[in-house]
Amino acid sequence: MALFIAITAVTGILLGWKKNFTTLQPETKNGISSDMDQWKSISAIGSAASKALDAAGIRNNPVDRLDVRPDQGIVKVLFRDGYWEVQVDGVSGEVLSVARRHSDWIEHIHDGSIFNEAFKLVYTNLLGITLLTLTCTGLFLWVAPGIVRHARNK
C-alpha cells in the first residue's frame, strides 16, 4: 500500500502543477473570437484537427472528445490514442497547436484507470480505506496519551 500511496502522491503533485508547465499540458492558445455564431461547424473543426494530426505522422487516431473554450475562441480536440491534443481556432478553423497531453496519462496512473475500470475501483477504494485508517490511528496515537495523562492526574 505504501507504493500505491507514493504513486498517488507523486502523480497528484504533478497534476497540481500541470497548468504551470507546458511539458505536462500544452498551453491553451487564444482564437480570433469568442462569438460562437462565427465559428466553424464541429465537423469542420474535427476534420481540421484530424488532418493536422495525420500531417504530424499520427494516422487513424479517432477523436475522443472536444473541449470547447468559448472565452478563448478555441476547441481542444482530444484523440483516443497517444494522449494527443490539437487546438483549433473556432472561427478560422486554423490549427493553433498539436501536442501531447502528458497530464492525461499521469491522471490515468493517479486514479488507476491506466489498467481498467475494475482495477481503478479496487485501487481507489483500497487507497481511501488505507488513508482513512492511517488518519484515524494517527489521531488516536496523538490524542490518546493526553487523555490518559489527564485521567491519571485526576
PDB file of C-alpha atoms in Angstrom:
ATOM      1  CA  MET A   1       0.000   0.000   0.000  1.00  0.00           C
ATOM      2  CA  ALA A   2       2.940   2.318   0.652  1.00  0.00           C
ATOM      3  CA  LEU A   3       3.922   2.078  -3.024  1.00  0.00           C
ATOM      4  CA  PHE A   4       0.358   2.941  -4.131  1.00  0.00           C
ATOM      5  CA  ILE A   5       0.240   5.888  -1.721  1.00  0.00           C
ATOM      6  CA  ALA A   6       3.606   7.140  -3.014  1.00  0.00           C
ATOM      7  CA  ILE A   7       2.492   6.817  -6.657  1.00  0.00           C
ATOM      8  CA  THR A   8      -0.753   8.649  -5.923  1.00  0.00           C
ATOM      9  CA  ALA A   9       1.095  11.384  -4.014  1.00  0.00           C
ATOM     10  CA  VAL A  10       3.696  11.986  -6.746  1.00  0.00           C
ATOM     11  CA  THR A  11       1.148  11.967  -9.572  1.00  0.00           C
ATOM     12  CA  GLY A  12      -1.134  14.222  -7.504  1.00  0.00           C
ATOM     13  CA  ILE A  13       1.673  16.758  -7.128  1.00  0.00           C
ATOM     14  CA  LEU A  14       2.354  16.644 -10.882  1.00  0.00           C
ATOM     15  CA  LEU A  15      -1.347  17.118 -11.656  1.00  0.00           C
ATOM     16  CA  GLY A  16      -1.464  20.093  -9.304  1.00  0.00           C
ATOM     17  CA  TRP A  17       1.234  21.773 -11.400  1.00  0.00           C
ATOM     18  CA  LYS A  18       0.000  20.700 -14.855  1.00  0.00           C
ATOM     19  CA  LYS A  19      -1.208  24.145 -15.948  1.00  0.00           C
ATOM     20  CA  ASN A  20       2.115  25.715 -14.929  1.00  0.00           C
ATOM     21  CA  PHE A  21       4.337  23.548 -17.133  1.00  0.00           C
ATOM     22  CA  THR A  22       3.755  23.107 -20.863  1.00  0.00           C
ATOM     23  CA  THR A  23       5.629  19.792 -20.641  1.00  0.00           C
ATOM     24  CA  LEU A  24       2.687  18.350 -18.701  1.00  0.00           C
ATOM     25  CA  GLN A  25      -0.174  20.064 -20.530  1.00  0.00           C
ATOM     26  CA  PRO A  26       0.090  22.280 -23.614  1.00  0.00           C
ATOM     27  CA  GLU A  27      -0.578  25.974 -23.098  1.00  0.00           C
ATOM     28  CA  THR A  28      -4.093  26.959 -24.134  1.00  0.00           C
ATOM     29  CA  LYS A  29      -3.953  29.239 -27.163  1.00  0.00           C
ATOM     30  CA  ASN A  30      -6.339  32.086 -27.955  1.00  0.00           C
ATOM     31  CA  GLY A  31      -8.513  32.169 -31.048  1.00  0.00           C
ATOM     32  CA  ILE A  32      -9.827  35.052 -33.120  1.00  0.00           C
ATOM     33  CA  SER A  33     -13.221  35.469 -31.482  1.00  0.00           C
ATOM     34  CA  SER A  34     -15.352  34.164 -28.650  1.00  0.00           C
ATOM     35  CA  ASP A  35     -18.533  34.848 -30.672  1.00  0.00           C
ATOM     36  CA  MET A  36     -19.693  31.304 -31.348  1.00  0.00           C
ATOM     37  CA  ASP A  37     -22.085  32.486 -34.084  1.00  0.00           C
ATOM     38  CA  GLN A  38     -18.979  32.981 -36.263  1.00  0.00           C
ATOM     39  CA  TRP A  39     -17.481  29.576 -35.509  1.00  0.00           C
ATOM     40  CA  LYS A  40     -16.955  26.721 -37.933  1.00  0.00           C
ATOM     41  CA  SER A  41     -19.041  23.582 -37.540  1.00  0.00           C
ATOM     42  CA  ILE A  42     -17.954  20.857 -35.142  1.00  0.00           C
ATOM     43  CA  SER A  43     -17.303  18.525 -38.077  1.00  0.00           C
ATOM     44  CA  ALA A  44     -15.055  21.119 -39.780  1.00  0.00           C
ATOM     45  CA  ILE A  45     -13.093  21.640 -36.564  1.00  0.00           C
ATOM     46  CA  GLY A  46     -12.738  17.868 -36.037  1.00  0.00           C
ATOM     47  CA  SER A  47     -11.657  17.392 -39.635  1.00  0.00           C
ATOM     48  CA  ALA A  48      -9.005  20.139 -39.372  1.00  0.00           C
ATOM     49  CA  ALA A  49      -7.656  18.564 -36.195  1.00  0.00           C
ATOM     50  CA  SER A  50      -7.529  15.075 -37.725  1.00  0.00           C
ATOM     51  CA  LYS A  51      -5.700  16.377 -40.798  1.00  0.00           C
ATOM     52  CA  ALA A  52      -3.165  18.168 -38.587  1.00  0.00           C
ATOM     53  CA  LEU A  53      -2.528  15.001 -36.590  1.00  0.00           C
ATOM     54  CA  ASP A  54      -2.201  12.977 -39.830  1.00  0.00           C
ATOM     55  CA  ALA A  55       0.340  15.541 -41.090  1.00  0.00           C
ATOM     56  CA  ALA A  56       2.316  15.058 -37.871  1.00  0.00           C
ATOM     57  CA  GLY A  57       2.593  11.344 -38.703  1.00  0.00           C
ATOM     58  CA  ILE A  58      -0.076  10.068 -36.324  1.00  0.00           C
ATOM     59  CA  ARG A  59      -2.629   8.393 -38.557  1.00  0.00           C
ATOM     60  CA  ASN A  60      -6.002   6.738 -37.952  1.00  0.00           C
ATOM     61  CA  ASN A  61      -6.413   8.139 -34.468  1.00  0.00           C
ATOM     62  CA  PRO A  62     -10.117   8.688 -33.754  1.00  0.00           C
ATOM     63  CA  VAL A  63     -11.381  11.792 -31.961  1.00  0.00           C
ATOM     64  CA  ASP A  64     -12.223  11.045 -28.334  1.00  0.00           C
ATOM     65  CA  ARG A  65     -13.769  14.339 -27.229  1.00  0.00           C
ATOM     66  CA  LEU A  66     -13.922  18.062 -27.835  1.00  0.00           C
ATOM     67  CA  ASP A  67     -13.123  20.616 -25.145  1.00  0.00           C
ATOM     68  CA  VAL A  68     -14.841  23.812 -26.269  1.00  0.00           C
ATOM     69  CA  ARG A  69     -13.394  27.018 -24.819  1.00  0.00           C
ATOM     70  CA  PRO A  70     -15.701  29.847 -25.986  1.00  0.00           C
ATOM     71  CA  ASP A  71     -13.981  32.507 -23.865  1.00  0.00           C
ATOM     72  CA  GLN A  72     -10.677  31.720 -25.597  1.00  0.00           C
ATOM     73  CA  GLY A  73     -12.147  31.159 -29.052  1.00  0.00           C
ATOM     74  CA  ILE A  74     -10.754  27.649 -29.439  1.00  0.00           C
ATOM     75  CA  VAL A  75     -11.654  23.991 -29.387  1.00  0.00           C
ATOM     76  CA  LYS A  76      -9.265  21.410 -27.981  1.00  0.00           C
ATOM     77  CA  VAL A  77      -9.726  18.196 -29.929  1.00  0.00           C
ATOM     78  CA  LEU A  78      -8.540  15.233 -27.857  1.00  0.00           C
ATOM     79  CA  PHE A  79      -7.713  11.938 -29.541  1.00  0.00           C
ATOM     80  CA  ARG A  80      -8.293   8.415 -28.252  1.00  0.00           C
ATOM     81  CA  ASP A  81      -4.757   7.030 -28.625  1.00  0.00           C
ATOM     82  CA  GLY A  82      -1.459   8.502 -27.516  1.00  0.00           C
ATOM     83  CA  TYR A  83      -2.878  11.400 -25.464  1.00  0.00           C
ATOM     84  CA  TRP A  84      -2.771  13.846 -28.396  1.00  0.00           C
ATOM     85  CA  GLU A  85      -4.423  17.271 -28.390  1.00  0.00           C
ATOM     86  CA  VAL A  86      -4.980  19.606 -31.333  1.00  0.00           C
ATOM     87  CA  GLN A  87      -6.150  23.155 -30.626  1.00  0.00           C
ATOM     88  CA  VAL A  88      -8.241  24.679 -33.403  1.00  0.00           C
ATOM     89  CA  ASP A  89      -9.408  28.284 -33.771  1.00  0.00           C
ATOM     90  CA  GLY A  90     -13.199  28.301 -33.665  1.00  0.00           C
ATOM     91  CA  VAL A  91     -13.652  30.978 -36.347  1.00  0.00           C
ATOM     92  CA  SER A  92     -10.925  30.294 -38.911  1.00  0.00           C
ATOM     93  CA  GLY A  93     -10.533  26.543 -38.367  1.00  0.00           C
ATOM     94  CA  GLU A  94      -6.774  27.135 -38.236  1.00  0.00           C
ATOM     95  CA  VAL A  95      -4.751  24.645 -36.201  1.00  0.00           C
ATOM     96  CA  LEU A  96      -3.017  26.526 -33.380  1.00  0.00           C
ATOM     97  CA  SER A  97      -1.234  23.652 -31.660  1.00  0.00           C
ATOM     98  CA  VAL A  98      -0.524  19.932 -31.964  1.00  0.00           C
ATOM     99  CA  ALA A  99       0.916  18.453 -28.775  1.00  0.00           C
ATOM    100  CA  ARG A 100       0.834  15.569 -26.339  1.00  0.00           C
ATOM    101  CA  ARG A 101      -1.083  15.889 -23.071  1.00  0.00           C
ATOM    102  CA  HIS A 102       1.222  14.151 -20.612  1.00  0.00           C
ATOM    103  CA  SER A 103      -1.122  15.183 -17.802  1.00  0.00           C
ATOM    104  CA  ASP A 104      -3.722  12.719 -19.138  1.00  0.00           C
ATOM    105  CA  TRP A 105      -1.572   9.595 -18.777  1.00  0.00           C
ATOM    106  CA  ILE A 106      -0.349  10.868 -15.397  1.00  0.00           C
ATOM    107  CA  GLU A 107      -4.010  11.181 -14.348  1.00  0.00           C
ATOM    108  CA  HIS A 108      -4.673   7.609 -15.509  1.00  0.00           C
ATOM    109  CA  ILE A 109      -1.801   6.390 -13.320  1.00  0.00           C
ATOM    110  CA  HIS A 110      -3.044   8.580 -10.459  1.00  0.00           C
ATOM    111  CA  ASP A 111      -6.543   7.094 -10.411  1.00  0.00           C
ATOM    112  CA  GLY A 112      -5.622   3.552 -11.510  1.00  0.00           C
ATOM    113  CA  SER A 113      -7.592   3.710 -14.757  1.00  0.00           C
ATOM    114  CA  ILE A 114      -4.409   3.056 -16.751  1.00  0.00           C
ATOM    115  CA  PHE A 115      -5.239  -0.663 -16.405  1.00  0.00           C
ATOM    116  CA  ASN A 116      -9.045  -0.829 -16.454  1.00  0.00           C
ATOM    117  CA  GLU A 117     -12.159   0.338 -14.609  1.00  0.00           C
ATOM    118  CA  ALA A 118     -12.253  -2.674 -12.268  1.00  0.00           C
ATOM    119  CA  PHE A 119      -8.667  -2.031 -11.142  1.00  0.00           C
ATOM    120  CA  LYS A 120      -9.498   1.658 -10.713  1.00  0.00           C
ATOM    121  CA  LEU A 121     -12.369   0.851  -8.340  1.00  0.00           C
ATOM    122  CA  VAL A 122     -10.304  -1.586  -6.253  1.00  0.00           C
ATOM    123  CA  TYR A 123      -7.266   0.734  -6.254  1.00  0.00           C
ATOM    124  CA  THR A 124      -9.139   3.882  -5.207  1.00  0.00           C
ATOM    125  CA  ASN A 125     -11.147   2.043  -2.533  1.00  0.00           C
ATOM    126  CA  LEU A 126      -8.043   0.398  -1.051  1.00  0.00           C
ATOM    127  CA  LEU A 127      -6.206   3.714  -1.050  1.00  0.00           C
ATOM    128  CA  GLY A 128      -9.133   5.516   0.515  1.00  0.00           C
ATOM    129  CA  ILE A 129      -9.633   2.918   3.247  1.00  0.00           C
ATOM    130  CA  THR A 130      -5.888   2.796   3.953  1.00  0.00           C
ATOM    131  CA  LEU A 131      -5.551   6.576   4.192  1.00  0.00           C
ATOM    132  CA  LEU A 132      -8.654   6.814   6.394  1.00  0.00           C
ATOM    133  CA  THR A 133      -7.267   4.074   8.668  1.00  0.00           C
ATOM    134  CA  LEU A 134      -3.866   5.786   8.866  1.00  0.00           C
ATOM    135  CA  THR A 135      -5.548   9.097   9.680  1.00  0.00           C
ATOM    136  CA  CYS A 136      -7.750   7.637  12.428  1.00  0.00           C
ATOM    137  CA  THR A 137      -4.976   5.590  14.038  1.00  0.00           C
ATOM    138  CA  GLY A 138      -2.581   8.539  13.781  1.00  0.00           C
ATOM    139  CA  LEU A 139      -5.077  10.833  15.502  1.00  0.00           C
ATOM    140  CA  PHE A 140      -5.693   8.203  18.182  1.00  0.00           C
ATOM    141  CA  LEU A 141      -1.955   7.827  18.832  1.00  0.00           C
ATOM    142  CA  TRP A 142      -1.625  11.603  19.029  1.00  0.00           C
ATOM    143  CA  VAL A 143      -4.668  12.244  21.267  1.00  0.00           C
ATOM    144  CA  ALA A 144      -4.722   9.089  23.477  1.00  0.00           C
ATOM    145  CA  PRO A 145      -1.578   9.860  25.543  1.00  0.00           C
ATOM    146  CA  GLY A 146      -3.050  13.248  26.526  1.00  0.00           C
ATOM    147  CA  ILE A 147      -6.333  11.627  27.572  1.00  0.00           C
ATOM    148  CA  VAL A 148      -4.507   9.001  29.642  1.00  0.00           C
ATOM    149  CA  ARG A 149      -2.293  11.695  31.251  1.00  0.00           C
ATOM    150  CA  HIS A 150      -5.333  13.826  32.037  1.00  0.00           C
ATOM    151  CA  ALA A 151      -7.190  10.851  33.586  1.00  0.00           C
ATOM    152  CA  ARG A 152      -4.141   9.841  35.619  1.00  0.00           C
ATOM    153  CA  ASN A 153      -3.760  13.396  37.040  1.00  0.00           C
ATOM    154  CA  LYS A 154      -7.391  13.389  38.271  1.00  0.00           C
TER     155      LYS A 154
END
